[in-house]
CSV table of C-alpha atoms in Angstrom, one decimal:
chain,number,residue,atom,x,y,z
A,1,MET,CA,16.1,-37.0,-7.0
A,2,LEU,CA,18.4,-34.4,-8.1
A,3,LYS,CA,18.2,-36.2,-11.9
A,4,GLY,CA,14.3,-35.7,-11.7
A,5,ALA,CA,14.3,-32.3,-10.6
A,6,LEU,CA,16.9,-31.6,-13.7
A,7,ASN,CA,14.3,-33.4,-16.0
A,8,HIS,CA,11.4,-31.8,-14.6
A,9,ASN,CA,13.2,-28.4,-15.1
A,10,SER,CA,13.9,-29.3,-18.6
A,11,LEU,CA,10.6,-30.0,-19.5
A,12,VAL,CA,9.0,-26.5,-17.7
A,13,ILE,CA,11.8,-24.8,-20.0
A,14,ALA,CA,11.0,-26.9,-23.1
A,15,ILE,CA,7.1,-26.0,-22.6
A,16,LYS,CA,7.8,-22.2,-22.3
A,17,ILE,CA,10.3,-22.4,-25.4
A,18,VAL,CA,7.3,-24.2,-27.5
A,19,ALA,CA,4.6,-21.6,-26.1
A,20,LEU,CA,6.7,-18.7,-27.1
A,21,LEU,CA,7.1,-20.5,-30.7
A,22,ILE,CA,3.3,-20.6,-30.7
A,23,TRP,CA,2.8,-17.4,-29.7
A,24,SER,CA,5.2,-16.1,-32.4
A,25,SER,CA,3.9,-17.5,-35.3
A,26,ILE,CA,0.1,-16.1,-34.5
A,27,THR,CA,1.6,-12.5,-33.8
A,28,ASN,CA,2.3,-10.1,-36.6
A,29,VAL,CA,6.0,-9.0,-35.4
A,30,TYR,CA,7.9,-6.0,-37.6
A,31,ALA,CA,10.8,-4.4,-35.6
A,32,ALA,CA,13.0,-8.0,-36.9
A,33,THR,CA,14.3,-6.0,-39.4
A,34,GLN,CA,16.1,-3.4,-37.2
A,35,VAL,CA,20.2,-4.0,-37.5
A,36,MET,CA,22.8,-2.9,-35.2
A,37,GLU,CA,24.2,0.3,-36.2
A,38,PRO,CA,27.3,2.2,-34.5
A,39,LEU,CA,26.4,4.7,-31.7
A,40,ALA,CA,28.5,7.9,-31.1
A,41,ASP,CA,29.6,7.5,-27.5
A,42,ASP,CA,27.9,10.2,-26.3
A,43,VAL,CA,24.4,8.9,-27.9
A,44,GLN,CA,25.2,5.4,-26.3
A,45,THR,CA,26.0,7.1,-23.0
A,46,SER,CA,22.3,9.3,-23.1
A,47,LEU,CA,20.4,6.2,-24.1
A,48,HIS,CA,22.0,3.9,-21.7
A,49,ASN,CA,21.0,6.4,-18.8
A,50,GLN,CA,17.5,6.4,-20.4
A,51,VAL,CA,16.8,2.6,-20.4
A,52,LEU,CA,18.1,2.0,-16.8
A,53,ASN,CA,16.6,2.8,-13.2
A,54,PRO,CA,12.7,3.1,-14.4
A,55,ILE,CA,10.7,4.9,-11.8
A,56,ARG,CA,7.5,3.2,-10.8
A,57,PRO,CA,4.9,4.2,-13.5
A,58,HIS,CA,2.5,6.9,-12.7
A,59,LEU,CA,-0.2,8.8,-14.9
A,60,VAL,CA,1.4,11.7,-16.3
A,61,PHE,CA,-1.2,14.5,-17.0
A,62,SER,CA,-2.3,18.2,-15.9
A,63,SER,CA,-5.6,16.9,-13.7
A,64,LYS,CA,-6.8,13.6,-11.8
A,65,ASP,CA,-10.1,14.1,-13.6
A,66,LYS,CA,-8.1,13.7,-17.2
A,67,ALA,CA,-5.8,11.1,-16.1
A,68,ASN,CA,-8.9,9.4,-15.2
A,69,ALA,CA,-10.7,10.2,-18.3
A,70,TRP,CA,-7.9,8.7,-20.6
A,71,LEU,CA,-7.5,5.6,-18.4
A,72,LYS,CA,-11.4,4.6,-18.8
A,73,ASP,CA,-11.3,5.4,-22.3
A,74,MET,CA,-8.5,3.1,-23.2
A,75,SER,CA,-9.3,0.6,-21.4
A,76,ASN,CA,-12.5,0.3,-22.9
A,77,ARG,CA,-10.7,0.1,-26.3
A,78,LEU,CA,-7.4,-2.0,-25.0
A,79,SER,CA,-10.6,-4.9,-23.9
A,80,LYS,CA,-10.1,-5.9,-27.7
A,81,TRP,CA,-7.0,-7.8,-27.1
A,82,LEU,CA,-6.6,-7.9,-23.5
A,83,LYS,CA,-10.6,-9.0,-22.7
A,84,ASP,CA,-11.7,-8.2,-19.1
A,85,ASP,CA,-8.6,-8.2,-17.3
A,86,GLU,CA,-9.2,-4.6,-15.6
A,87,TYR,CA,-5.7,-5.1,-13.4
A,88,LEU,CA,-3.7,-6.0,-16.3
A,89,LYS,CA,-5.1,-3.3,-18.4
A,90,THR,CA,-4.3,-0.8,-15.6
A,91,GLY,CA,-0.9,-1.4,-15.5
A,92,TYR,CA,0.0,-1.8,-19.0
A,93,LEU,CA,-1.8,2.0,-20.0
A,94,THR,CA,-0.2,3.3,-17.0
A,95,ALA,CA,3.1,2.1,-18.0
A,96,ILE,CA,2.8,3.2,-21.3
A,97,GLN,CA,1.5,6.4,-20.9
A,98,TYR,CA,4.4,7.2,-18.5
A,99,GLU,CA,7.2,6.0,-20.6
A,100,ALA,CA,6.0,7.7,-23.6
A,101,ALA,CA,5.3,10.9,-21.3
A,102,ARG,CA,8.9,10.3,-20.4
A,103,ALA,CA,10.4,9.9,-23.8
A,104,ASN,CA,8.1,12.9,-25.0
A,105,LEU,CA,6.1,10.7,-27.3
A,106,ASP,CA,2.4,10.7,-27.8
A,107,PRO,CA,0.8,7.8,-25.8
A,108,GLN,CA,-1.7,7.2,-28.7
A,109,LEU,CA,1.5,6.6,-30.9
A,110,ILE,CA,3.0,4.1,-28.7
A,111,LEU,CA,-0.6,2.2,-28.4
A,112,SER,CA,-0.6,2.1,-32.2
A,113,LEU,CA,2.7,0.6,-32.9
A,114,ILE,CA,2.1,-2.2,-30.0
A,115,THR,CA,-1.0,-2.8,-32.2
A,116,VAL,CA,1.0,-3.7,-34.9
A,117,GLU,CA,4.0,-4.7,-33.1
A,118,SER,CA,2.5,-7.4,-30.8
A,119,ARG,CA,-1.0,-7.0,-30.2
A,120,PHE,CA,-0.5,-6.6,-26.7
A,121,ASN,CA,1.2,-9.7,-26.3
A,122,ASN,CA,4.0,-9.6,-23.8
A,123,PHE,CA,5.4,-12.8,-25.0
A,124,ALA,CA,5.6,-12.4,-28.5
A,125,VAL,CA,8.7,-13.3,-29.9
A,126,SER,CA,9.8,-13.1,-33.6
A,127,PRO,CA,12.2,-15.9,-35.6
A,128,VAL,CA,15.0,-13.2,-34.8
A,129,GLY,CA,14.5,-13.0,-31.3
A,130,ALA,CA,12.4,-9.4,-31.3
A,131,THR,CA,10.7,-9.7,-28.0
A,132,GLY,CA,7.8,-8.4,-25.9
A,133,LEU,CA,5.0,-5.7,-26.4
A,134,MET,CA,7.6,-3.0,-28.9
A,135,GLN,CA,9.4,-6.2,-29.8
A,136,ILE,CA,13.2,-4.9,-29.1
A,137,MET,CA,15.9,-6.4,-30.4
A,138,PRO,CA,18.3,-8.0,-28.0
A,139,PHE,CA,21.3,-6.2,-29.2
A,140,TRP,CA,19.6,-3.1,-27.9
A,141,GLN,CA,20.7,-4.9,-24.6
A,142,LEU,CA,24.2,-4.9,-25.1
A,143,GLN,CA,24.9,-1.7,-26.9
A,144,ILE,CA,22.7,0.3,-24.5
A,145,GLY,CA,21.4,-1.8,-21.5
A,146,ASP,CA,22.2,-4.6,-19.5
A,147,PRO,CA,21.9,-7.8,-20.9
A,148,GLU,CA,20.3,-9.3,-17.5
A,149,GLN,CA,16.9,-6.8,-18.1
A,150,SER,CA,14.2,-9.2,-18.8
A,151,LEU,CA,12.6,-7.6,-22.0
A,152,PHE,CA,9.5,-9.7,-20.9
A,153,ASN,CA,9.1,-6.9,-18.2
A,154,VAL,CA,6.7,-4.4,-19.2
A,155,GLN,CA,8.1,-1.6,-18.1
A,156,THR,CA,11.8,-2.3,-19.0
A,157,ASN,CA,10.0,-3.4,-22.5
A,158,LEU,CA,8.3,-0.2,-22.9
A,159,ARG,CA,11.5,2.2,-21.9
A,160,TYR,CA,13.7,0.3,-24.2
A,161,GLY,CA,10.9,0.8,-27.3
A,162,CYS,CA,10.2,4.6,-26.5
A,163,THR,CA,13.7,5.1,-25.8
A,164,ILE,CA,14.6,3.7,-29.1
A,165,LEU,CA,11.8,5.3,-31.2
A,166,ARG,CA,12.5,8.7,-29.9
A,167,TYR,CA,16.2,7.9,-30.9
A,168,TYR,CA,15.1,7.2,-34.1
A,169,ILE,CA,12.8,10.7,-34.3
A,170,GLN,CA,15.4,12.7,-33.2
A,171,LYS,CA,18.3,11.2,-35.9
A,172,GLU,CA,15.3,12.0,-38.5
A,173,ASN,CA,15.0,15.6,-37.7
A,174,GLY,CA,11.5,15.2,-35.9
A,175,ASN,CA,9.9,13.3,-38.8
A,176,VAL,CA,7.7,10.6,-37.2
A,177,ASP,CA,7.3,8.4,-40.3
A,178,ARG,CA,10.9,8.2,-40.8
A,179,GLY,CA,11.5,7.4,-37.5
A,180,LEU,CA,8.5,5.0,-37.5
A,181,ALA,CA,10.3,3.5,-40.5
A,182,ARG,CA,13.5,3.3,-38.9
A,183,TYR,CA,12.0,1.3,-35.9
A,184,ASN,CA,10.8,-1.1,-38.4
A,185,GLY,CA,14.1,-1.5,-40.3
A,186,SER,CA,12.6,-0.2,-43.2
A,187,ILE,CA,13.7,3.6,-43.7
A,188,GLY,CA,12.8,5.0,-46.9
A,189,LYS,CA,9.6,3.0,-47.4
A,190,SER,CA,5.9,3.8,-46.1
A,191,TRP,CA,4.3,0.5,-45.5
A,192,TYR,CA,5.3,0.5,-41.8
A,193,PRO,CA,4.4,3.8,-40.8
A,194,GLU,CA,1.2,3.3,-42.8
A,195,LEU,CA,0.3,0.3,-40.7
A,196,VAL,CA,1.1,2.3,-37.8
A,197,TRP,CA,-1.0,5.6,-38.5
A,198,GLN,CA,-3.8,2.7,-39.4
A,199,ALA,CA,-4.0,1.2,-36.4
A,200,TYR,CA,-4.0,5.2,-34.6
A,201,HIS,CA,-7.1,5.8,-36.7
A,202,SER,CA,-9.0,2.6,-36.6
A,203,TYR,CA,-8.2,2.3,-32.6
A,204,TRP,CA,-6.5,5.1,-30.9
A,205,GLN,CA,-7.4,8.1,-32.0
A,206,PRO,CA,-8.1,10.2,-29.1
A,207,TYR,CA,-11.6,12.0,-28.2
A,208,PRO,CA,-13.5,14.3,-25.5
A,209,VAL,CA,-15.1,12.1,-23.1
A,210,MET,CA,-18.3,12.6,-21.4
A,211,THR,CA,-18.8,11.1,-17.2
A,212,MET,CA,-20.5,11.9,-14.4
A,213,LYS,CA,-19.0,14.6,-11.9
A,214,ASN,CA,-21.0,16.0,-9.1
A,215,GLY,CA,-24.2,14.4,-10.4
A,216,LYS,CA,-23.4,16.7,-13.9
A,217,LEU,CA,-22.8,15.2,-17.1
A,218,VAL,CA,-19.2,17.3,-18.6
A,219,THR,CA,-17.1,16.8,-21.1
A,220,ILE,CA,-13.8,16.0,-20.4
A,221,ASP,CA,-11.0,16.6,-23.2
A,222,TYR,CA,-7.7,14.7,-21.8
A,223,THR,CA,-5.8,15.5,-24.9
A,224,ASN,CA,-4.6,19.0,-23.4
């Protein structure tokens, strides 16, 4: 019986590995050219503190109306990749907006980066092991996190990705394009930031939305 159970478990693991390989073969992944670099002790400690103990995500807006307008607008756009799974879309978007706000990043930028990196496939794996929505390289767990954390966990992946991107942007003195290039491992080149901004303008650029409130048609600008 034990042998049969082991054979069954081995088969399950093999199936999962094959599935991940198939996903990685059909998914564009770009962050795999990141390389581990030495971090100053204070930087390593700061990043470590940022990726641990995540709070349950929630939308961060100045009003509930703006939060609802953003969520509805982004959910409609996300249907291009996640179809009609409203529960999954709400979970993804809430975590993305929360983690972006926590790292003082534009959530539309994070949505654009994920579009390029994984097309919202949380099980995307690159040939060298970059994992999940934001294609996190496993060496980051050794440097700033916990090897026991799962990078397939949506919030954990987003926490790492937003923390790393914020670190790179700060390292480049606030230059977002150079920070994006560092995230991709192509510092000094422009093709990766251009891909991200193309996704931004094609899919995620924010606009005021019109909605019904108290029987009246009103315009809500969730960007301020």
